[in-house]
PDB file of C-alpha atoms in Angstrom:
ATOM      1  CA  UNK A   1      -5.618  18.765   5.666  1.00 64.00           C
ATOM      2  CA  UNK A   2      -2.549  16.744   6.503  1.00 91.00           C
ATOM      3  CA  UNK A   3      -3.604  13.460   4.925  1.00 98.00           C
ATOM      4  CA  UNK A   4      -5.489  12.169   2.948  1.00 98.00           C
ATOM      5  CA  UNK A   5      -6.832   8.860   3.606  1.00 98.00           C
ATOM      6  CA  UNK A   6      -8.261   6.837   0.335  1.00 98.00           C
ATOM      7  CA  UNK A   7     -10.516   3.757   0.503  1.00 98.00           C
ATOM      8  CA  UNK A   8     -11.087   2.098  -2.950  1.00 97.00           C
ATOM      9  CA  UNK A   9     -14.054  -0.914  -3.034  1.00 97.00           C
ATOM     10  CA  UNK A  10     -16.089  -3.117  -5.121  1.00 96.00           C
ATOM     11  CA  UNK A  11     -18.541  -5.120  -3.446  1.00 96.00           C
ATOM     12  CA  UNK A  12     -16.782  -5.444  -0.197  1.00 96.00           C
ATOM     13  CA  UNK A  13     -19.079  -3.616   1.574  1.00 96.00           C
ATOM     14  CA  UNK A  14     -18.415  -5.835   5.178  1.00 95.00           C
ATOM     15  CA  UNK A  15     -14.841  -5.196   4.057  1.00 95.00           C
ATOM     16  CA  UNK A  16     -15.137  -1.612   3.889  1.00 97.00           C
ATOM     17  CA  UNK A  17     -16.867  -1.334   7.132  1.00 97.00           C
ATOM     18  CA  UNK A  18     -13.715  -2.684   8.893  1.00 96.00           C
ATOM     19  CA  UNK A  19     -11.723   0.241   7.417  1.00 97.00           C
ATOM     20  CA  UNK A  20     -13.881   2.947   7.640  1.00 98.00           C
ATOM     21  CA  UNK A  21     -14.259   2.126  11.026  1.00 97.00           C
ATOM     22  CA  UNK A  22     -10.829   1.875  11.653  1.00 98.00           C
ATOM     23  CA  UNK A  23     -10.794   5.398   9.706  1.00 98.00           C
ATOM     24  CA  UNK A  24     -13.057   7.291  12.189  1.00 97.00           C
ATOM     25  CA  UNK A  25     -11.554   5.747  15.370  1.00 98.00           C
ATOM     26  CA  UNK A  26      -8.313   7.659  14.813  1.00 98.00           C
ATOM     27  CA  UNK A  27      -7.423   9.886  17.888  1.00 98.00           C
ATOM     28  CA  UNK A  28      -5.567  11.693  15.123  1.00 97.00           C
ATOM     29  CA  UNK A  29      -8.365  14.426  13.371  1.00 94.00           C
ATOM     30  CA  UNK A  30      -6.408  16.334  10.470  1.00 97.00           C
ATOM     31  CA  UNK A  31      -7.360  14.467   7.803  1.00 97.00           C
ATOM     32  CA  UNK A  32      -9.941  14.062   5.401  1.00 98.00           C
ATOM     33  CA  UNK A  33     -11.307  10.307   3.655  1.00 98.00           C
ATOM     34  CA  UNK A  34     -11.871   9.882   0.526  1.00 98.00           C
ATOM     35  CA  UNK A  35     -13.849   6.709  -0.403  1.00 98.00           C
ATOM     36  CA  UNK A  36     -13.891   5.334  -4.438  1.00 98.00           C
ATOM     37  CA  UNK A  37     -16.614   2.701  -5.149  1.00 98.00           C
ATOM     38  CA  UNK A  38     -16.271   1.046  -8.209  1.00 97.00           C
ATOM     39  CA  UNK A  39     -19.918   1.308  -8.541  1.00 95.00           C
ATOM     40  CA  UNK A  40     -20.903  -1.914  -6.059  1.00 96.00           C
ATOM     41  CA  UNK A  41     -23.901  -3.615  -5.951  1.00 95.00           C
ATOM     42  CA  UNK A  42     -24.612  -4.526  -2.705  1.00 95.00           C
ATOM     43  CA  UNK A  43     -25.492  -1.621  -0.877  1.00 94.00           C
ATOM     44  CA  UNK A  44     -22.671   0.066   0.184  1.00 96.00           C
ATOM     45  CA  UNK A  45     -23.337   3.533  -2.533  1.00 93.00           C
ATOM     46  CA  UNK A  46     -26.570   4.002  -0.909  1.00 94.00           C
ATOM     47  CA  UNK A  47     -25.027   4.224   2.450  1.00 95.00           C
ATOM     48  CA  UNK A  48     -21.862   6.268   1.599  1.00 95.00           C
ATOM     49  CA  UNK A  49     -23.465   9.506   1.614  1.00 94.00           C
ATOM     50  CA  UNK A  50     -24.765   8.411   5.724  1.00 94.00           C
ATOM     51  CA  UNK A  51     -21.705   7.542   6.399  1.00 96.00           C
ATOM     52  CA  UNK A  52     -19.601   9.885   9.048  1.00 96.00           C
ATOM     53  CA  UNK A  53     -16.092  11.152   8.723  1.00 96.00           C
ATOM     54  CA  UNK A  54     -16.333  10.441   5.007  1.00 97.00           C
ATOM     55  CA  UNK A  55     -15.101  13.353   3.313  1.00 97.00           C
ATOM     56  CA  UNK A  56     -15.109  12.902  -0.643  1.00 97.00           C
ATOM     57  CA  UNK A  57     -16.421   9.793  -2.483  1.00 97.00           C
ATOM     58  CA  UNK A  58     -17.853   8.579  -5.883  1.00 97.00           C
ATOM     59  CA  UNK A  59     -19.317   5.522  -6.993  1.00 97.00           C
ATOM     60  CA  UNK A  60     -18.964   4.670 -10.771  1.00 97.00           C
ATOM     61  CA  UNK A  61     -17.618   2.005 -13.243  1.00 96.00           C
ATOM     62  CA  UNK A  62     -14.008   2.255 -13.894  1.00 96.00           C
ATOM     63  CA  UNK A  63     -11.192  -0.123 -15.129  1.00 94.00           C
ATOM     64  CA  UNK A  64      -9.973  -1.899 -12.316  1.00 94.00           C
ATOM     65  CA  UNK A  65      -8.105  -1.066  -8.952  1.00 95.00           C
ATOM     66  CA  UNK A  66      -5.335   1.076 -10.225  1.00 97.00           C
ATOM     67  CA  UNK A  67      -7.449   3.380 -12.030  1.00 98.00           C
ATOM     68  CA  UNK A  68     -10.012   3.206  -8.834  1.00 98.00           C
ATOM     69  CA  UNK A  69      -6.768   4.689  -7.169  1.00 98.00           C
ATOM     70  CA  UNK A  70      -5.823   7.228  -9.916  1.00 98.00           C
ATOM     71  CA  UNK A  71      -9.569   8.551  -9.044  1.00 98.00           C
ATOM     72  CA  UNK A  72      -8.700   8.820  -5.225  1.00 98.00           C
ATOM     73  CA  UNK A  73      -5.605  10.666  -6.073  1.00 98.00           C
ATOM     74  CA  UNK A  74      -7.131  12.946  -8.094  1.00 98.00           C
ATOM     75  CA  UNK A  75      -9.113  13.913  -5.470  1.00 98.00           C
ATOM     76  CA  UNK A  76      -6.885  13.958  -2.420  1.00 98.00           C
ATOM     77  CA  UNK A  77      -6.512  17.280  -0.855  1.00 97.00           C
ATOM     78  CA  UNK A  78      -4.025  16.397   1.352  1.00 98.00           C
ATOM     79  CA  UNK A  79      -0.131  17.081   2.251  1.00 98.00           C
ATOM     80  CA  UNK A  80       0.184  13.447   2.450  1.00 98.00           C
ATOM     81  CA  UNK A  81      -1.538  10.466   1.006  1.00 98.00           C
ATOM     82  CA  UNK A  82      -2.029   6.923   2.003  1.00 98.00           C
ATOM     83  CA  UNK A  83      -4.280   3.996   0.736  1.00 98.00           C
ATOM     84  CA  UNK A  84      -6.090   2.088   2.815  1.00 96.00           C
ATOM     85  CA  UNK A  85      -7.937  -0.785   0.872  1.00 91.00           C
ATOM     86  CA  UNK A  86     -11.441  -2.427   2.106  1.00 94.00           C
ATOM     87  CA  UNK A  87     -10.766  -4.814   4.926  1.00 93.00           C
ATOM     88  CA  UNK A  88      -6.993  -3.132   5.793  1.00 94.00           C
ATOM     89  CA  UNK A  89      -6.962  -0.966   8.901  1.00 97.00           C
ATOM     90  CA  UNK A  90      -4.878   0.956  10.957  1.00 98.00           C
ATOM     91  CA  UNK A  91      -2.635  -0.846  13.221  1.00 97.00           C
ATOM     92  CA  UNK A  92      -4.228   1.047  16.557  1.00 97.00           C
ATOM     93  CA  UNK A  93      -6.511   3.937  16.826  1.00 98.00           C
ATOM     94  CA  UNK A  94      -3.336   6.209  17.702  1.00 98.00           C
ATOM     95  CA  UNK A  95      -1.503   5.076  14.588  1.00 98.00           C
ATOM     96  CA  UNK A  96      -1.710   8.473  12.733  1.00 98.00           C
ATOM     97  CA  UNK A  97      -0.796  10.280  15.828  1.00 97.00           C
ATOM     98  CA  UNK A  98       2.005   8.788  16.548  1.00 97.00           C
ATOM     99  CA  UNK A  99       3.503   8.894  12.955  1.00 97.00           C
ATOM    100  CA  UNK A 100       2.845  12.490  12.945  1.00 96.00           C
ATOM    101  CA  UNK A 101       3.549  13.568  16.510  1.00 96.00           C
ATOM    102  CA  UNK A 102       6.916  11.548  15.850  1.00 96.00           C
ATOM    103  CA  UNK A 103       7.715  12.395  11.682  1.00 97.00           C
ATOM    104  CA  UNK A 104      10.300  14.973  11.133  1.00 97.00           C
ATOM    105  CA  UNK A 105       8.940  17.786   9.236  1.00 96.00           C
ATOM    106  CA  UNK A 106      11.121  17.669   6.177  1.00 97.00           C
ATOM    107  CA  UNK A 107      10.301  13.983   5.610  1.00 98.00           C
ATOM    108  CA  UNK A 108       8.807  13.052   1.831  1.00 98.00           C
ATOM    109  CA  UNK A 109       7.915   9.627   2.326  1.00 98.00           C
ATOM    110  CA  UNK A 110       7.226   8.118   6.252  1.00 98.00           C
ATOM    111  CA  UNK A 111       7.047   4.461   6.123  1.00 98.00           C
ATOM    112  CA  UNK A 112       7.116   1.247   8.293  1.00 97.00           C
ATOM    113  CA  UNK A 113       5.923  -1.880   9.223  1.00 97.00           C
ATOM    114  CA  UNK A 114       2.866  -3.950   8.433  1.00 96.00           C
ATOM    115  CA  UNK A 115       0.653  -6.583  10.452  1.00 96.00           C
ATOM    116  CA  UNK A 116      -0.634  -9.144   8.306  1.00 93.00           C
ATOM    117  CA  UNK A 117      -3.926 -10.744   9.156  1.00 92.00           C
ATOM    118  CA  UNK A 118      -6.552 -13.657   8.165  1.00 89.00           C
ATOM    119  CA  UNK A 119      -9.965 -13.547   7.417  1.00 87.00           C
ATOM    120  CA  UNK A 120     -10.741 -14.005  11.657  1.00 89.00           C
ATOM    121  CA  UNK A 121      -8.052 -10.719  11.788  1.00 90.00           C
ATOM    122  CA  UNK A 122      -6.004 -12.945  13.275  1.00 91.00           C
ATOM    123  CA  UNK A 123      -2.494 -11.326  13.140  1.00 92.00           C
ATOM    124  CA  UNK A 124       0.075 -13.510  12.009  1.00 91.00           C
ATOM    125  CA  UNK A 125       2.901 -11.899  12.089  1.00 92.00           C
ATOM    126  CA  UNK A 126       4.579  -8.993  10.300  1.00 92.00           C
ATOM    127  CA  UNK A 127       4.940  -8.524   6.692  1.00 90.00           C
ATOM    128  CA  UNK A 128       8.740  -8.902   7.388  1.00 89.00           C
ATOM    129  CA  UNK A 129       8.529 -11.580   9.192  1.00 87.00           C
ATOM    130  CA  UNK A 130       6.308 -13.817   7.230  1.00 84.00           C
ATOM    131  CA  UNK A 131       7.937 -13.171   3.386  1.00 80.00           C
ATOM    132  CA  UNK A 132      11.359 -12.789   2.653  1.00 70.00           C
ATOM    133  CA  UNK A 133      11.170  -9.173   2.033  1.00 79.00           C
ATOM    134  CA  UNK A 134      12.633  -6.870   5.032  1.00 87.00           C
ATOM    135  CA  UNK A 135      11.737  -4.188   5.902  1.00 95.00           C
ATOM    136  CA  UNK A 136      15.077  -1.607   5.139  1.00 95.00           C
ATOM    137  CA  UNK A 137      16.060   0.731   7.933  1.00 95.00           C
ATOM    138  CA  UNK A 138      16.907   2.906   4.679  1.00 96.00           C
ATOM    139  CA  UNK A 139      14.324   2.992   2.269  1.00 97.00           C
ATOM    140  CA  UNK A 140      16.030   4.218  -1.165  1.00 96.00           C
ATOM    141  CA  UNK A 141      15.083   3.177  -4.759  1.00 95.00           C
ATOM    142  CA  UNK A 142      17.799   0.270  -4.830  1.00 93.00           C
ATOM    143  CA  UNK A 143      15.586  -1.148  -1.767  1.00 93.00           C
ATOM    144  CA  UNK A 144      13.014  -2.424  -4.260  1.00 92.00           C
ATOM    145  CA  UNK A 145      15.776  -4.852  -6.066  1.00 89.00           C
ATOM    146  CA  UNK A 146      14.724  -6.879  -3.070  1.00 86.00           C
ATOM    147  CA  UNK A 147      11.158  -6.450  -4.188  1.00 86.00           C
ATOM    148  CA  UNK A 148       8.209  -4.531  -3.280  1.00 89.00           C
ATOM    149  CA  UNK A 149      10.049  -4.359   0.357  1.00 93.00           C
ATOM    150  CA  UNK A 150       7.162  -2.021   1.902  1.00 95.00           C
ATOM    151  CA  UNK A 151       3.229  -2.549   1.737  1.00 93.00           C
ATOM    152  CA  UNK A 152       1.258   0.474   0.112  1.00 92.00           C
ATOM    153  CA  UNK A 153      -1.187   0.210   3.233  1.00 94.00           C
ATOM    154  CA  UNK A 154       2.530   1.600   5.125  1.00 97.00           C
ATOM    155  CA  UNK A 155       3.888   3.798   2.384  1.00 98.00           C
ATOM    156  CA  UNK A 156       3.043   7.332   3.009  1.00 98.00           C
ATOM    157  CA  UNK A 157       4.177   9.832   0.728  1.00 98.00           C
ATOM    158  CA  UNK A 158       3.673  13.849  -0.161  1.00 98.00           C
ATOM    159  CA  UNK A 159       1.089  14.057  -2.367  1.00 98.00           C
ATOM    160  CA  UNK A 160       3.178  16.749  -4.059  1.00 98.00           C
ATOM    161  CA  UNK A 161       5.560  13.771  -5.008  1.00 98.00           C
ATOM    162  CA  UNK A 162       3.020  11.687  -6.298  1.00 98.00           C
ATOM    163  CA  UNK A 163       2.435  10.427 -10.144  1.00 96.00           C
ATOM    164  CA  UNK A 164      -0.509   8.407 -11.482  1.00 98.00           C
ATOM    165  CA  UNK A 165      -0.648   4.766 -11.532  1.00 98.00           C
ATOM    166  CA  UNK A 166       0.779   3.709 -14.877  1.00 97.00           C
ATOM    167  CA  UNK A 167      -2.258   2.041 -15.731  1.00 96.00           C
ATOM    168  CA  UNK A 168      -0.047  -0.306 -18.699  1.00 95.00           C
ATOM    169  CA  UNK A 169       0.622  -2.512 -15.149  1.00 94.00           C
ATOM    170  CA  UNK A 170      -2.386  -4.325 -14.200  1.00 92.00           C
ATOM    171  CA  UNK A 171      -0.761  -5.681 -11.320  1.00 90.00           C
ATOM    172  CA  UNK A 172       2.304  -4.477  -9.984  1.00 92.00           C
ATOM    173  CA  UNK A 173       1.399  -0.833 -10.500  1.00 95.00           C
ATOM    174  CA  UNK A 174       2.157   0.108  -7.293  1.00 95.00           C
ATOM    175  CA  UNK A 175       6.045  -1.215  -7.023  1.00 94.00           C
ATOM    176  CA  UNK A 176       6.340   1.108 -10.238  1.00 96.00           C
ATOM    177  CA  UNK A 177       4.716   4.235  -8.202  1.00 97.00           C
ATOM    178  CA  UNK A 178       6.721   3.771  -5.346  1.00 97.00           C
ATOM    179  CA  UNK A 179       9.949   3.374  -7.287  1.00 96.00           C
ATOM    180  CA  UNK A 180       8.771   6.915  -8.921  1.00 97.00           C
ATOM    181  CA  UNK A 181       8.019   8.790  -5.421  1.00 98.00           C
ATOM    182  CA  UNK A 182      11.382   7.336  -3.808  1.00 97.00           C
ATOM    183  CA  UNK A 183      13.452   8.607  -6.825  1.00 96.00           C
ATOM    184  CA  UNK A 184      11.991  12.495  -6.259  1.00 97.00           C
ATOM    185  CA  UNK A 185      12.368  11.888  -2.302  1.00 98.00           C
ATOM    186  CA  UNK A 186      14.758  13.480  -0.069  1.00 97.00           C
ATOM    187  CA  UNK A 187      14.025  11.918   3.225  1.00 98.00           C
ATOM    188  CA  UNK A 188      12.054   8.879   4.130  1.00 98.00           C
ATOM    189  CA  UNK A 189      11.392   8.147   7.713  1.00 98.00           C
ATOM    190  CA  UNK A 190      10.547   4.913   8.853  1.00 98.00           C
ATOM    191  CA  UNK A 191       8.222   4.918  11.898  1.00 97.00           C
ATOM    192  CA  UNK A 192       8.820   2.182  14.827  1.00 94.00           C
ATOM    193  CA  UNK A 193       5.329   0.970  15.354  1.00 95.00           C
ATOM    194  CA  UNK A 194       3.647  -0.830  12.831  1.00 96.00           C
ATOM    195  CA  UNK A 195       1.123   1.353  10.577  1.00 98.00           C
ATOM    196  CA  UNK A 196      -1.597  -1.040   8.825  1.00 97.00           C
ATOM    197  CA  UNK A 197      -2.996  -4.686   9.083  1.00 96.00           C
ATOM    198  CA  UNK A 198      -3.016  -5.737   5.820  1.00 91.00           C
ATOM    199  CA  UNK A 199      -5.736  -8.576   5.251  1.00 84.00           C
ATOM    200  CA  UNK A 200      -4.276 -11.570   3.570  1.00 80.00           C
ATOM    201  CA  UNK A 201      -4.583 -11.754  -0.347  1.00 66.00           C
ATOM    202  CA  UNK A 202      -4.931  -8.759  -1.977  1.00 54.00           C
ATOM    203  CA  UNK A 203      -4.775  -8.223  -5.976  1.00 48.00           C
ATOM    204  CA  UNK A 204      -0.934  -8.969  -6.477  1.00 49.00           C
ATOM    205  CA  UNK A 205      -1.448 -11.889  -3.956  1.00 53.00           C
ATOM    206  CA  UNK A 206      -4.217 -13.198  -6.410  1.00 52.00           C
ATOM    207  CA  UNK A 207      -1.936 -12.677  -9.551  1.00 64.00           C
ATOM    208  CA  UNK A 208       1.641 -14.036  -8.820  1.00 70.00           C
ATOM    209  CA  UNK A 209       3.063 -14.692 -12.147  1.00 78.00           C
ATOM    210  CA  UNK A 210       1.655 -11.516 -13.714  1.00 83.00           C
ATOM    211  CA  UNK A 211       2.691  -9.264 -11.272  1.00 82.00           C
ATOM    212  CA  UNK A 212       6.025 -11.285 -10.923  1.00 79.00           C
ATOM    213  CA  UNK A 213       6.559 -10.684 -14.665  1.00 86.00           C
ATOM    214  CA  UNK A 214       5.852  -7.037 -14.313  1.00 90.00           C
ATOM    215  CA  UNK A 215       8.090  -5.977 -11.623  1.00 86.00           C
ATOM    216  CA  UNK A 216      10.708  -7.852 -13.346  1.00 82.00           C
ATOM    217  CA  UNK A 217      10.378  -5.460 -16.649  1.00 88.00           C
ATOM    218  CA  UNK A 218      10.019  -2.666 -13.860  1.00 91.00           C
ATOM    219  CA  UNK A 219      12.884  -3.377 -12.330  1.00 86.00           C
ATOM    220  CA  UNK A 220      15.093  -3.835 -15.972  1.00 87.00           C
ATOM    221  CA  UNK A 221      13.827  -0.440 -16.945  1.00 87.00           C
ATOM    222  CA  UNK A 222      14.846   1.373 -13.517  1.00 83.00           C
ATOM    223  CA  UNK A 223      17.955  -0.882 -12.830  1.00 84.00           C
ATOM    224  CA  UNK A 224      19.290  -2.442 -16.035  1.00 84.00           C
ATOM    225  CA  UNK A 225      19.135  -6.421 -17.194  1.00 76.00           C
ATOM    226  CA  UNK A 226      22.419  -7.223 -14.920  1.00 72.00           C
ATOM    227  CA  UNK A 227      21.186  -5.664 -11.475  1.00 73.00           C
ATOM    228  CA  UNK A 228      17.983  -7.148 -11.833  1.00 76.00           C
ATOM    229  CA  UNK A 229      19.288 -10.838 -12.415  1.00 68.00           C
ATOM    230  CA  UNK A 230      21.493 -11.049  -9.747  1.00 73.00           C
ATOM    231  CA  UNK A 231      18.950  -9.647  -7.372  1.00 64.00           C
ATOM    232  CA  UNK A 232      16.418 -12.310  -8.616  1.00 61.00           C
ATOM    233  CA  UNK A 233      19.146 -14.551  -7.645  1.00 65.00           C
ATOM    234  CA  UNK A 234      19.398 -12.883  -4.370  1.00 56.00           C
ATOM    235  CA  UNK A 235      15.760 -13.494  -4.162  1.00 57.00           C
ATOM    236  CA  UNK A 236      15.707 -17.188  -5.005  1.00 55.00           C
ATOM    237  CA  UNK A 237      18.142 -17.971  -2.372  1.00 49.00           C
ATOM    238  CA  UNK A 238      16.335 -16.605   0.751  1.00 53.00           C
ATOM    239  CA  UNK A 239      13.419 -18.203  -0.689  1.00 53.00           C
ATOM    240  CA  UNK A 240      14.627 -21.707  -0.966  1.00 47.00           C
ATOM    241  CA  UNK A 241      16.576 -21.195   2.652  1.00 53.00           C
ATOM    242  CA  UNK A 242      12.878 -20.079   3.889  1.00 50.00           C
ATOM    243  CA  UNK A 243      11.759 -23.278   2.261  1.00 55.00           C
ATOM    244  CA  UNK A 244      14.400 -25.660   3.569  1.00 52.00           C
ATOM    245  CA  UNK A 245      14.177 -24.062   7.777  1.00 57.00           C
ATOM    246  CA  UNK A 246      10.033 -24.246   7.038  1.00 59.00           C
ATOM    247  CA  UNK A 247       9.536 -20.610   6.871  1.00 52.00           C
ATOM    248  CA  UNK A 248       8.434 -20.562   3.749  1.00 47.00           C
ATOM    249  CA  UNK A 249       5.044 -19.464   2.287  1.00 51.00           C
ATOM    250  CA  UNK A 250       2.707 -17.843  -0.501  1.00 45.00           C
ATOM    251  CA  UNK A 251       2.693 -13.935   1.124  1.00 44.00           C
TER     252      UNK A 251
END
């Protein structure tokens, strides 16, 4: 299979619906979903195995959304891997056609934009747009000194490339996997159209400081103590000019 599509849940089962949906509706057919359920209790592992175009799953206890994602990799059988969480959904029912009618064959990582939307899936604007974190044009490792500068629900890499969620992060995991998969990458393509809504919130959303705090050690370890200052200064600048013209806000 080309890609493989993972879905991880707890008791979002309304959520989950919205992506799985958005899952089957591709015009795009080779690739296989893989659904991990952290064991939820309102219905949704009794209705997984009815479920169409659902390919692998498993519903069991585990130790929070990272490890919930180590499970999904484990089973991916794909060339390509991308995460699509409970209530995040592809950006049109063509999306995965057009990244892979379009992708270059040698490409490791194919990447791009995000539409970020409320509760109503109201769109609101792109990820870009609405945080001070652009979208590169050239997506290397030194990218992420600007932050976590691309949205997992638009970050598709081989799964040959891929590590395991360092599971010693318990909230910026996934700007440590990232950095990993764009150091072993030899060409990332970005894609024009945007890939993924991404619903408003999300675990790093809901855990600021900590995950602030963790990319910040990320970042000394992959960057050194000087680099990562002065791009935390970088940071804090476009911030407080976002602030000061009104464009500033919690995404």
């Amino acid at each position: 299979m080309k890609i493989s599509i993972i879905t991880v849940v707890y008791n979002a089962a309304d959520l989950f619906e919205l992506s799985w949906q958005s899952v089957k509706s591709q015009t795009f057919s080779d690739f296989e979903y893989v659904v991990v359920d952290g064991h939820s209790k309102d219905g949704l592992a009794d209705r997984l195995p009815q479920m169409s175009h659902i390919d692998q799953w498993v519903s069991e206890p585990d130790q929070g959304i990272y490890d919930a994602m180590n499970k999904g990799l484990d089973m991916a059988k794909g060339e390509f891997v991308l995460f699509l969480n409970a209530g995040d959904t592809f950006a049109s029912n063509t999306t995965l056609q057009e990244i892979f009618d379009s992708a270059p064959d040698a490409a490791d990582v194919i990447y791009g934009e995000t539409l970020m939307v409320n509760d109503a899936r109201e769109v609101q604007g792109t990820r870009s747009a609405l945080t001070s974190r652009q979208l590169p044009e050239d997506l290397t490792p030194s990218s992420f000194l600007k932050g976590m500068v691309v949205s997992h629900q638009a970050f598709i890499p081989r799964r040959s490339l891929c590590t395991l969620y360092d599971l010693n992060y318990r909230h910026s995991a996934d700007f440590d996997w990232c950095l990993k998969i764009l150091k072993k990458s030899r060409l990332n393509y970005k894609v024009e159209a945007p890939i993924a809504h991404y619903l408003i919130g999300g675990h790093s959303a809901n855990h600021v400081r900590e995950s602030l705090k963790e990319r910040y050690a990320i970042m000394q370890k992959e960057f050194g103590s000087w680099s990562t200052w002065r791009a935390h200064l970088a940071v804090a600048w476009r911030a407080l000019g976002r602030k000061l013209t009104g464009q500033h806000n919690k995404w």
